[in-house]
Coordinates of N, CA and C in Angstrom, one line a residue:
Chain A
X6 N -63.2 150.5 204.5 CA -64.6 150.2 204.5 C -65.0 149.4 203.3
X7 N -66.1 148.4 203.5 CA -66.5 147.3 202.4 C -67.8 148.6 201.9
X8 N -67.2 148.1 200.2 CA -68.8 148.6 199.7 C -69.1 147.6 198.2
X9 N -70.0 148.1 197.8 CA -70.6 147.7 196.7 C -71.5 148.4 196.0
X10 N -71.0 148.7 194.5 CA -71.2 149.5 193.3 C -72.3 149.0 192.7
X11 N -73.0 149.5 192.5 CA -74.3 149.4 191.0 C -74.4 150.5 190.2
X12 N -73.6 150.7 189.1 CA -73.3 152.0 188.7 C -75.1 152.3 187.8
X13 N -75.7 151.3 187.8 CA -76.9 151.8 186.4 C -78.1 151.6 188.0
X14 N -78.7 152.4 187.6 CA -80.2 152.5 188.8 C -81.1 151.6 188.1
X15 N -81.2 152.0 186.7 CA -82.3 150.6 186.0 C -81.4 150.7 184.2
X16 N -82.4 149.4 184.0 CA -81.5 148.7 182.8 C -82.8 148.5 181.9
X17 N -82.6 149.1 181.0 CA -83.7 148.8 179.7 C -83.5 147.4 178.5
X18 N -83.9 146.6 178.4 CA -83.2 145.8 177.2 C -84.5 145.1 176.3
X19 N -84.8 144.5 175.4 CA -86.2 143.8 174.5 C -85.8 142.6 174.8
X20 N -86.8 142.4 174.6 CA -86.9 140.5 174.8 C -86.1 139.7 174.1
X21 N -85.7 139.1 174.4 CA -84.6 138.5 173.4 C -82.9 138.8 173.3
X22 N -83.2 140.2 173.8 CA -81.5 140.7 173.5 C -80.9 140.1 174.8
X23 N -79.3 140.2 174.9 CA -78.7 139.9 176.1 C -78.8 141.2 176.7
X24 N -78.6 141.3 178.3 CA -78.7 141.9 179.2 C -77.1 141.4 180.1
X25 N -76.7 143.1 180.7 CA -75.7 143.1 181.1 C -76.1 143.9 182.5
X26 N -75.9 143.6 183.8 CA -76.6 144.0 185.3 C -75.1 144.4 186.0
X27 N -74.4 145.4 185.9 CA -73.0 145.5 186.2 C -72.7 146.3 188.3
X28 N -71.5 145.4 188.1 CA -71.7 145.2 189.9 C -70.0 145.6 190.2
X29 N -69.4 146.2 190.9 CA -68.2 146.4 191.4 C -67.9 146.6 192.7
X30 N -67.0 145.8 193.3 CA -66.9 146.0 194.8 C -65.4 146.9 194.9
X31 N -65.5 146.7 196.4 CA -63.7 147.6 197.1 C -64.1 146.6 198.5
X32 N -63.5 145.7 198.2 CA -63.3 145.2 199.8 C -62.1 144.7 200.4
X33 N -61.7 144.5 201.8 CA -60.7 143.8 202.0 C -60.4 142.1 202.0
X34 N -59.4 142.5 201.1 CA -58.9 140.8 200.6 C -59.7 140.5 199.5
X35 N -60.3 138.9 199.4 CA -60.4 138.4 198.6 C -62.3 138.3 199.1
X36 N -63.2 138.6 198.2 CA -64.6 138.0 198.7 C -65.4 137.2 198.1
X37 N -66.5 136.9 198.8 CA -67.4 135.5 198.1 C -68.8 136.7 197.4
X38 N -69.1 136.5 196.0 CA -70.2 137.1 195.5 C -71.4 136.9 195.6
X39 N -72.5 137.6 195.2 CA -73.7 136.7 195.3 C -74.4 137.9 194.4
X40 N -75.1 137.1 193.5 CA -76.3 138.0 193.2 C -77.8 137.1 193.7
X41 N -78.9 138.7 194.1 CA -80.1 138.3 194.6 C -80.9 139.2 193.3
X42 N -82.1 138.4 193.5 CA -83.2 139.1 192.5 C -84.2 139.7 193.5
X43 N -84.8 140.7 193.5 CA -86.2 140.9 194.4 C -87.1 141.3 193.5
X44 N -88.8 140.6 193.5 CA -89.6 141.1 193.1 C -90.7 141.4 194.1
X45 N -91.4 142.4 193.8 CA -92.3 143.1 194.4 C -92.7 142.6 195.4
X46 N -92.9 143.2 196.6 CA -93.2 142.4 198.1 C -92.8 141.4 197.8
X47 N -92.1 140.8 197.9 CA -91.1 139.6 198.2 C -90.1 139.7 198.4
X48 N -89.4 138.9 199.4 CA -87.8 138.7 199.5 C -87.2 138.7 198.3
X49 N -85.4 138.4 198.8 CA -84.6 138.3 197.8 C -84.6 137.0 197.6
X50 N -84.7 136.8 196.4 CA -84.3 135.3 195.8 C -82.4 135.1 195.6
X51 N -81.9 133.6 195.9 CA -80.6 133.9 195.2 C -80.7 133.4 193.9
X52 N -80.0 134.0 193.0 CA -79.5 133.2 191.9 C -78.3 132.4 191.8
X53 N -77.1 133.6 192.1 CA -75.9 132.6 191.6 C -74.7 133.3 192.7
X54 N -74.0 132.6 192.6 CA -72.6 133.0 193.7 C -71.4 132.7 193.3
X55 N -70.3 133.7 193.4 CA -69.0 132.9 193.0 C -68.3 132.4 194.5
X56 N -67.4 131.6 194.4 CA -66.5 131.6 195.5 C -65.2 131.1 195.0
X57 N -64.4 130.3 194.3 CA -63.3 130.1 193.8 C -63.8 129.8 192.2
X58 N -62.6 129.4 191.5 CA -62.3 129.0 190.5 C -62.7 129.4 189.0
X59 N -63.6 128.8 188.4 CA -63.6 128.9 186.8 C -64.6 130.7 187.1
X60 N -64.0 131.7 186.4 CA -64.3 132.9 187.0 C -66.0 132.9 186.3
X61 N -66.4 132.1 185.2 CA -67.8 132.3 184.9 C -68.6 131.4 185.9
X62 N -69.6 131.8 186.7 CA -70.4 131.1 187.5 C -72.2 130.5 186.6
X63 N -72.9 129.8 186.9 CA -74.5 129.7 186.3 C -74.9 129.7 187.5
X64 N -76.0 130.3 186.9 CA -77.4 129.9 187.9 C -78.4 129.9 187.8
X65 N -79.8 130.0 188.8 CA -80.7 130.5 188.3 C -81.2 130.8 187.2
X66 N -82.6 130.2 186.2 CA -83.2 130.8 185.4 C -82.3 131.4 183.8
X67 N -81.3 130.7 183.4 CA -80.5 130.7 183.1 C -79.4 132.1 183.1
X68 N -79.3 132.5 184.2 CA -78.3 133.9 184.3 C -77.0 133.4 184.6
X69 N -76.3 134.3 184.5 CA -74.2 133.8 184.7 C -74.1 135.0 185.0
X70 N -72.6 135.2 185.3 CA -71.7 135.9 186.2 C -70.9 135.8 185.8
X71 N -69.9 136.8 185.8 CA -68.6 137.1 185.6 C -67.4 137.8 186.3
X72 N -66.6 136.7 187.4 CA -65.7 137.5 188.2 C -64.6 137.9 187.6
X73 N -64.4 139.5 187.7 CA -62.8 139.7 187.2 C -62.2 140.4 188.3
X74 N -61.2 139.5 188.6 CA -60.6 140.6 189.7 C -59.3 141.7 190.1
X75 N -59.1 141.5 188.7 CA -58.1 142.6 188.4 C -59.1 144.2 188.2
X76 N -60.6 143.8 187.5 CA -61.4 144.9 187.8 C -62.3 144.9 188.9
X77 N -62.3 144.1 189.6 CA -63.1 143.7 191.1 C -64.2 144.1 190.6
X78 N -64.9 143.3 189.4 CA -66.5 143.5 189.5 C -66.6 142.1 188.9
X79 N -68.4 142.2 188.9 CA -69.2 140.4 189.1 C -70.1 140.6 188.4
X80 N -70.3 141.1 187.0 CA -71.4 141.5 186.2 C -72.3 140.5 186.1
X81 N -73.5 140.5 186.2 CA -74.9 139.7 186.0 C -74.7 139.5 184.5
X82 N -75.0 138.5 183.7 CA -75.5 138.6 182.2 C -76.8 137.3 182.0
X83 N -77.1 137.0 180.9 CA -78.0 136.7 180.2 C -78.3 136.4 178.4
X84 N -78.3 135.6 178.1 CA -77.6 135.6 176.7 C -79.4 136.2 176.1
X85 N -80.3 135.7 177.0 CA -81.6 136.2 176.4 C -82.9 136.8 177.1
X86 N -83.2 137.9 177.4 CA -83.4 138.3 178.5 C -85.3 138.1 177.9
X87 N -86.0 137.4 178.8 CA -87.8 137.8 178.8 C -88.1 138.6 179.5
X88 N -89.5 139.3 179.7 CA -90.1 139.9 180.1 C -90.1 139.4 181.6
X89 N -90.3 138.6 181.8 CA -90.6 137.7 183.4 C -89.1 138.2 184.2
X90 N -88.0 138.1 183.8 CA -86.8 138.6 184.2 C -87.0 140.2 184.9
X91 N -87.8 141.3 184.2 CA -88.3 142.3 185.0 C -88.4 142.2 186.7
X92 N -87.5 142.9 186.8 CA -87.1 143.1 188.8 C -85.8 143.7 189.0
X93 N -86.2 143.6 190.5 CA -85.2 144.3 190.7 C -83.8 143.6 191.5
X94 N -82.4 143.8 190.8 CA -81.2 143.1 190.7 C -80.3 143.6 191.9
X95 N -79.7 142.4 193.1 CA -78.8 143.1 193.9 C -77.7 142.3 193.8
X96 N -76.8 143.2 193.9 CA -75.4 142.2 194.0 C -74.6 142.4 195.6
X97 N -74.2 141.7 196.2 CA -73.9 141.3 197.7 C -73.0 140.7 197.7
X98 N -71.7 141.1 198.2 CA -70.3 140.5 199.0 C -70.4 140.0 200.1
X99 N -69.8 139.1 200.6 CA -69.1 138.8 201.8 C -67.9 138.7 202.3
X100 N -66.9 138.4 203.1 CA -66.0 138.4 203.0 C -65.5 136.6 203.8
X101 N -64.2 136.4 203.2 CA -63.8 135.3 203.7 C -62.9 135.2 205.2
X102 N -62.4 136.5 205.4 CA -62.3 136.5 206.9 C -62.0 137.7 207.3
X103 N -62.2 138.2 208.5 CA -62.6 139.6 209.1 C -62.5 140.0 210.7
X104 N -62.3 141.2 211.2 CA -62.2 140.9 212.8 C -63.8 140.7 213.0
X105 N -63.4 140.6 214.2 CA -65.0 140.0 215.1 C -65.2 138.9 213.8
X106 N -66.8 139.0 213.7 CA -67.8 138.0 212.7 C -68.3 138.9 212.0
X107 N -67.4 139.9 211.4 CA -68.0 140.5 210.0 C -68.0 140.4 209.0
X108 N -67.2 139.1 208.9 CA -67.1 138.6 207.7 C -68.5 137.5 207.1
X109 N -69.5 137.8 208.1 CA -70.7 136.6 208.1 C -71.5 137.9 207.3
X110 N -72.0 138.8 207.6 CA -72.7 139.8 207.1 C -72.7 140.0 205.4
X111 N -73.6 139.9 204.5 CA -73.7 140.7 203.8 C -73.7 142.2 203.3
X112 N -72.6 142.9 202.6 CA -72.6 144.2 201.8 C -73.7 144.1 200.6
X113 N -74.5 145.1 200.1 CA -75.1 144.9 199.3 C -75.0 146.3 198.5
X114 N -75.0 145.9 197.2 CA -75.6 147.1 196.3 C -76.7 148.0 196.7
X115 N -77.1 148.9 195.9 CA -78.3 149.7 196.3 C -78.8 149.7 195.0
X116 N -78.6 148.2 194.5 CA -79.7 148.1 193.2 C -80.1 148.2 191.9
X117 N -80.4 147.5 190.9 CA -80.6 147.9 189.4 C -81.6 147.2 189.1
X118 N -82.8 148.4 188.8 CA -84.2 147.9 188.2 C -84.5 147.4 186.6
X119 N -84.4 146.0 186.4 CA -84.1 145.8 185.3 C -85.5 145.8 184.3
X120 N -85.7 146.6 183.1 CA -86.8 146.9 182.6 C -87.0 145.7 181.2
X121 N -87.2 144.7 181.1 CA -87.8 144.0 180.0 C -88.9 144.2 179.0
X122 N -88.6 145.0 178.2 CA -89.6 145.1 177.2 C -89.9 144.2 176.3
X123 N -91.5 144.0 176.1 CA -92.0 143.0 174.8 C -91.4 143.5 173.3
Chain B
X26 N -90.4 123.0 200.4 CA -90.5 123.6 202.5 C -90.4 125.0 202.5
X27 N -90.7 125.0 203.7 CA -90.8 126.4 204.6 C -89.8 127.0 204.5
X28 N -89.7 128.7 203.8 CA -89.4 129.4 203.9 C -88.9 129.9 204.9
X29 N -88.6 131.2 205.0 CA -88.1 132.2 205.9 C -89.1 133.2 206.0
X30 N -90.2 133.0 207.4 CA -91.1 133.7 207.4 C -91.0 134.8 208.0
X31 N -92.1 136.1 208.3 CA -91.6 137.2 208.7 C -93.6 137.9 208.8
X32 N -93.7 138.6 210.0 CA -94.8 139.2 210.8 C -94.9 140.5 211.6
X33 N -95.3 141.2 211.3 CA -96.7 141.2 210.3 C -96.0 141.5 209.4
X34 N -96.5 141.5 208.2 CA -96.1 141.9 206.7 C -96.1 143.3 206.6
X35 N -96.7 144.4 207.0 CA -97.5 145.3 207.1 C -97.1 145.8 208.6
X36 N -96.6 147.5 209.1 CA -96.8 147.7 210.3 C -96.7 149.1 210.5
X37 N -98.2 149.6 210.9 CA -97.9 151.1 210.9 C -98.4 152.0 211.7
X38 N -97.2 152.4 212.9 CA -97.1 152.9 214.1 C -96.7 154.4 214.1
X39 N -97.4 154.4 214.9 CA -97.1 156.4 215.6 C -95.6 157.1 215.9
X40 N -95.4 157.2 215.9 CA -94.2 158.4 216.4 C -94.0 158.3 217.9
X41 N -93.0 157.7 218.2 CA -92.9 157.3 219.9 C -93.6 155.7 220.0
X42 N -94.0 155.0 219.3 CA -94.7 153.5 220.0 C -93.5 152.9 220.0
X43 N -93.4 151.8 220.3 CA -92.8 150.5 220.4 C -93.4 149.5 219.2
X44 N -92.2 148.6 218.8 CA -93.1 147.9 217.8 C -91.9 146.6 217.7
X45 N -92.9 145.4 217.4 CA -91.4 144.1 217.6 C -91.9 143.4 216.3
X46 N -90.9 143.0 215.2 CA -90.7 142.2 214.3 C -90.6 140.8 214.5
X47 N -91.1 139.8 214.0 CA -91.2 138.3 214.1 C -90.3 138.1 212.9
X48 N -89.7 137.1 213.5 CA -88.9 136.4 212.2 C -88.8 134.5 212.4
X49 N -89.6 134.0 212.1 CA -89.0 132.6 211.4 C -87.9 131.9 210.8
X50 N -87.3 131.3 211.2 CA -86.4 131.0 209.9 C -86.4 129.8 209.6
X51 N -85.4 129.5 208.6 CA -85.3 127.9 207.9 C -85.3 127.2 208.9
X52 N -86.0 125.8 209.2 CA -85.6 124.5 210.4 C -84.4 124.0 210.1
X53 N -83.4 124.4 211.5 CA -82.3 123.8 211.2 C -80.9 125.1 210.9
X54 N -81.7 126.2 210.4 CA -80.6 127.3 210.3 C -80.0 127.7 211.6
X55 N -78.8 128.0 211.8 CA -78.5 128.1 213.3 C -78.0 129.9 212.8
X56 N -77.8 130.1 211.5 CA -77.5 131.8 211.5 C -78.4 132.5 210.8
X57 N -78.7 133.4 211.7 CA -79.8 134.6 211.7 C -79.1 136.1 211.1
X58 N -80.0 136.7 210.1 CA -79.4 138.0 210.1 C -80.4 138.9 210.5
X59 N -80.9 140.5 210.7 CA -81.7 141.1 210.2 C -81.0 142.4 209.7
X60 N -81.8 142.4 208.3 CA -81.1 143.4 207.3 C -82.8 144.5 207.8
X61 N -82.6 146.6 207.9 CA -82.8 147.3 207.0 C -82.8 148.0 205.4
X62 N -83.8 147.8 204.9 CA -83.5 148.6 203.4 C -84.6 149.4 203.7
X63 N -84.1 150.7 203.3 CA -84.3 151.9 203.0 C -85.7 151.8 201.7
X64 N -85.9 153.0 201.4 CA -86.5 152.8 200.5 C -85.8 153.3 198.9
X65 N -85.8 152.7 198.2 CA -84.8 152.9 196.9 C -83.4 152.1 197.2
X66 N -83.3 152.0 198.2 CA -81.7 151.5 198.5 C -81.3 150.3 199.1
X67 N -79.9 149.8 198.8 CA -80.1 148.0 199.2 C -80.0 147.9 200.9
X68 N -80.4 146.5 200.7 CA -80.3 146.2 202.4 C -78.8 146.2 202.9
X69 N -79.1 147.0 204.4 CA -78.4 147.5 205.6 C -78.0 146.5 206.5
X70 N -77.4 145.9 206.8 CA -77.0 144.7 208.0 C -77.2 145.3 209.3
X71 N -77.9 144.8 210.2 CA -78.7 145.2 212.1 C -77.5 144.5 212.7
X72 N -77.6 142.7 212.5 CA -77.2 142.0 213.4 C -77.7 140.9 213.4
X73 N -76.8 139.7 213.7 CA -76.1 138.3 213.5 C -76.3 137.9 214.8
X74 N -77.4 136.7 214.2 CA -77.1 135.5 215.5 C -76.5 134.3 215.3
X75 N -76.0 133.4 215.8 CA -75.6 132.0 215.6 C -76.1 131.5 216.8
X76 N -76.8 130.6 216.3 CA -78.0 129.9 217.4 C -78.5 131.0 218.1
X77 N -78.5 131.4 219.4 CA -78.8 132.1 220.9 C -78.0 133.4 221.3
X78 N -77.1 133.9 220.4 CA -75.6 133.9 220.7 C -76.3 135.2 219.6
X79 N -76.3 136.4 220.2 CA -76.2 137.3 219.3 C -74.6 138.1 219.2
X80 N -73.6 137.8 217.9 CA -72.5 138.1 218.0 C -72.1 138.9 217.0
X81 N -73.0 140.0 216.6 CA -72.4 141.0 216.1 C -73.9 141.8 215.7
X82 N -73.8 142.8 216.4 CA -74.6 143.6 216.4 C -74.2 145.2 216.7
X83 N -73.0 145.1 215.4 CA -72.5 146.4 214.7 C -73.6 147.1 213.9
X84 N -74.1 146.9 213.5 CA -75.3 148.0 212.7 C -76.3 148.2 213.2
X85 N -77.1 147.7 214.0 CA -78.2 148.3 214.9 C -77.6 150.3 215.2
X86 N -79.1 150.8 214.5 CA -78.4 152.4 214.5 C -78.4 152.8 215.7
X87 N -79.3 152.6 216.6 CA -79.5 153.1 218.2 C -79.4 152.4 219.1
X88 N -79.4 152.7 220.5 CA -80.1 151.8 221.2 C -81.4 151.5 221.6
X89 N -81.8 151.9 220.3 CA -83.5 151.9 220.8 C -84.2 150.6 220.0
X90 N -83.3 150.6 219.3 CA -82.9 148.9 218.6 C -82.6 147.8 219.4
X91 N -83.4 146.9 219.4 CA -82.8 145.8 220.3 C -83.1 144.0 219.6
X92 N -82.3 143.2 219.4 CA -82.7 141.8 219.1 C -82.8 140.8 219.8
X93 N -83.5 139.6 220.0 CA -83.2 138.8 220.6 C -83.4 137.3 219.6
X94 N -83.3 136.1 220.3 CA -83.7 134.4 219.6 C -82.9 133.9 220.9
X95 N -84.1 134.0 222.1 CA -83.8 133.4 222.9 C -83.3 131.6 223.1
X96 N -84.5 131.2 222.2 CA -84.4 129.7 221.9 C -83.4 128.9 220.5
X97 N -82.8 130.1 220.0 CA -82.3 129.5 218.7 C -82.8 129.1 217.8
X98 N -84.3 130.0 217.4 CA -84.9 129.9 216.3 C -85.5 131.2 215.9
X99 N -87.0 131.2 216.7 CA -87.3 132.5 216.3 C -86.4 133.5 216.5
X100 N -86.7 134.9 215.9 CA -86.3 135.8 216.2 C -87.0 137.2 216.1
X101 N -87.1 138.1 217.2 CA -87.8 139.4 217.3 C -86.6 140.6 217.2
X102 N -86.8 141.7 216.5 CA -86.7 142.9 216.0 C -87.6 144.0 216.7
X103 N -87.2 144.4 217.9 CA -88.0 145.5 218.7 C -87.2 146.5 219.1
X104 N -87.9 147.7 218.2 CA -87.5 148.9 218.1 C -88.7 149.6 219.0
X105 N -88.6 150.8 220.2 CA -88.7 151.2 220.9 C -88.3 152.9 220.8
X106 N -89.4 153.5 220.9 CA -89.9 154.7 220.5 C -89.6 154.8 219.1
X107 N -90.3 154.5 218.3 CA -89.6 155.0 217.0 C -90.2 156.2 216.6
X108 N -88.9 156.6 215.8 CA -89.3 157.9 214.9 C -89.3 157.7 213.3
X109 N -89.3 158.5 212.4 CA -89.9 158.5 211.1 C -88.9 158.0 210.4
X110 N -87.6 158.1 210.9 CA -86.3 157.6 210.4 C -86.4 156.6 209.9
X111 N -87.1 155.9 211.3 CA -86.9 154.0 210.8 C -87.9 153.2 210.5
X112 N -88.5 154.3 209.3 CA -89.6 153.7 208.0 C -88.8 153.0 207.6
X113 N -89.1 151.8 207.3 CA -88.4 150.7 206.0 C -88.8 149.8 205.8
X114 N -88.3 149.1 205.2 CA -88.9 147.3 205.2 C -87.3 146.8 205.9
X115 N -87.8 146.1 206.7 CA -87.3 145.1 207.8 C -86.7 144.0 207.8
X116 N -85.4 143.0 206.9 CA -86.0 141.6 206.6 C -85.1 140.8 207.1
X117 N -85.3 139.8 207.4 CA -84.4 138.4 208.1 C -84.2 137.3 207.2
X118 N -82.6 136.7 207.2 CA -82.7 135.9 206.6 C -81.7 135.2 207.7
X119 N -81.6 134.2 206.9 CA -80.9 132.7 207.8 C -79.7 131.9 206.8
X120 N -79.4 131.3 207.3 CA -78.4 130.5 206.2 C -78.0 129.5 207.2
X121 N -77.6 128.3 206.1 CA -77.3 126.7 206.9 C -76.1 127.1 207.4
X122 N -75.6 126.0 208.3 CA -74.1 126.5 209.1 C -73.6 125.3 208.6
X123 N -72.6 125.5 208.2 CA -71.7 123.9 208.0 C -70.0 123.9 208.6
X124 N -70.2 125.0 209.5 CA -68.8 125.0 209.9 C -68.7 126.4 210.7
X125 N -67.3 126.8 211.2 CA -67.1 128.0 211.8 C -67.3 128.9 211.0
X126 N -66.9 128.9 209.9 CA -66.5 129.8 209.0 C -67.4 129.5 207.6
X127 N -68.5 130.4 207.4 CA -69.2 129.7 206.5 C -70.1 130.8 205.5
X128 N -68.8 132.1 205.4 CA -69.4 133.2 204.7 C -69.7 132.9 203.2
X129 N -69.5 131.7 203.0 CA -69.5 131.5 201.4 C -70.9 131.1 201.1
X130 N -71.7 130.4 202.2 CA -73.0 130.2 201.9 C -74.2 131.4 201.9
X131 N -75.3 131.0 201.0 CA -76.2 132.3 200.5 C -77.3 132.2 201.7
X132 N -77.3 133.0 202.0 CA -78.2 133.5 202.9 C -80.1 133.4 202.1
X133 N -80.9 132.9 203.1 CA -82.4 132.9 202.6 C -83.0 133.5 203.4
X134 N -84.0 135.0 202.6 CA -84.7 136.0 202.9 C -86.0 135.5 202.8
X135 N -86.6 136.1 204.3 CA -88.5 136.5 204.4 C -88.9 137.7 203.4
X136 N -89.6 137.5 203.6 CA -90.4 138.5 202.0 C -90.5 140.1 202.9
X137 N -90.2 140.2 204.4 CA -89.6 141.4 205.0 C -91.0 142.3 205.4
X138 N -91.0 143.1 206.9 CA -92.0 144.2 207.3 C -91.7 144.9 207.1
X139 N -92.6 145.9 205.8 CA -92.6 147.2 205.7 C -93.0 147.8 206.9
X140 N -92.1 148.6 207.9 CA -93.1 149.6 209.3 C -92.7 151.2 208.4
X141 N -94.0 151.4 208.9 CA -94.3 153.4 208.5 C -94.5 153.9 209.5
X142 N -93.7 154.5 209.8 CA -93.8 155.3 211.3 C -94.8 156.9 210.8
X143 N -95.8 157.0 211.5 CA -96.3 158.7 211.2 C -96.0 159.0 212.0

């Protein structure tokens, strides 16, 4: 069975400091990453995705990623976190191939509420 | 441009009614998802369209669940009798197709129907 880890429920950090949003999967084979942001009644937004190569990804609003796959996790970072970054963080696998078309479906976290203080 | 819309925003039905979700999607998206999330917890995968063609509709929890996108665009979410279980928010997203195999692309979410079943 595919799943996906969000070991912290919420993340406290000040303005300014780096912020670390940590994510681990167990899937079969090899998968494609994704982090989403959600803020309040709203969808998910995406930020950033890995799928091959240089294992640091950018994206969005200036956030990065980090694939390692000898620890099969995809940590969210931020060298400087603001207040406006406050929401809530999902991280989402897919897979590259699968029986049937399960490999089209998103796995998702169950979330990390990230707290930005002034 | 136009998002990935979703109707009503808001939906709150009795115990036993019938109730059907609208979903919009990107112009031009030919794949459809609709995810469940719980409350506190990340989103649940229902079931996958490609165009007209619903082809995987492993997570629908019942058969009281049912999807359709007759035309290869919209799409409706009609749950029938529901019970208290299937409070949640509701949400559809879509993603461009650029091929058979195309799990690597990010999927784009409606801002999602909260239904509250009493």
């Amino acid at each position: 069975a595919q799943s996906v880890a969000q070991p912290e429920d919420q993340v406290n950090v000040a303005e300014g400091n780096p912020l670390t949003v940590k994510c681990t999967y167990s899937v079969s084979g090899n998968p494609y990453l994704f982090w989403y942001v959600q803020y309040p009644n709203r969808g998910l937004q995406f930020l950033l995705k890995y799928i091959t190569g240089d294992n640091l990804v950018k994206g969005s609003y200036g956030f990065e990623a980090e694939f390692n796959k000898s620890q099969t996790s995809f940590h969210l970072k931020k060298p400087s976190a603001l207040v406006s970054d406050s929401a809530l963080y999902f991280c989402a696998v897919s897979l590259k191939v699968g029986a049937g078309y399960n490999f089209n479906k998103f796995y998702f976290g169950s979330g990390t509420k990230l707290n930005v203080k002034p | 441009g136009a998002g990935v819309s979703q109707s009503p925003r808001y939906k709150v039905a009795k115990r036993g009614q019938d109730v059907a979700l609208r979903c919009d999607p990107i112009s031009g998206h030919v794949s459809l998802f609709w995810y469940q999330q719980a409350l506190g917890q990340g989103p649940e995968f229902l079931t996958y369209f490609q165009n007209e063609a619903q082809l995987d509709k492993s997570g629908l929890p019942s058969d009281r669940f049912f999807a359709e996108r007759p035309e290869g665009s919209v799409s409706t979410l009609k749950i029938q009798r529901t019970q208290q279980e299937d409070s949640a928010v509701y949400l559809c997203a879509s993603r461009r197709t650029s091929g058979v195999v195309d799990s690597y692309n990010e999927q784009f979410f409606g801002p999602g129907t909260r239904l509250t079943v009493l």
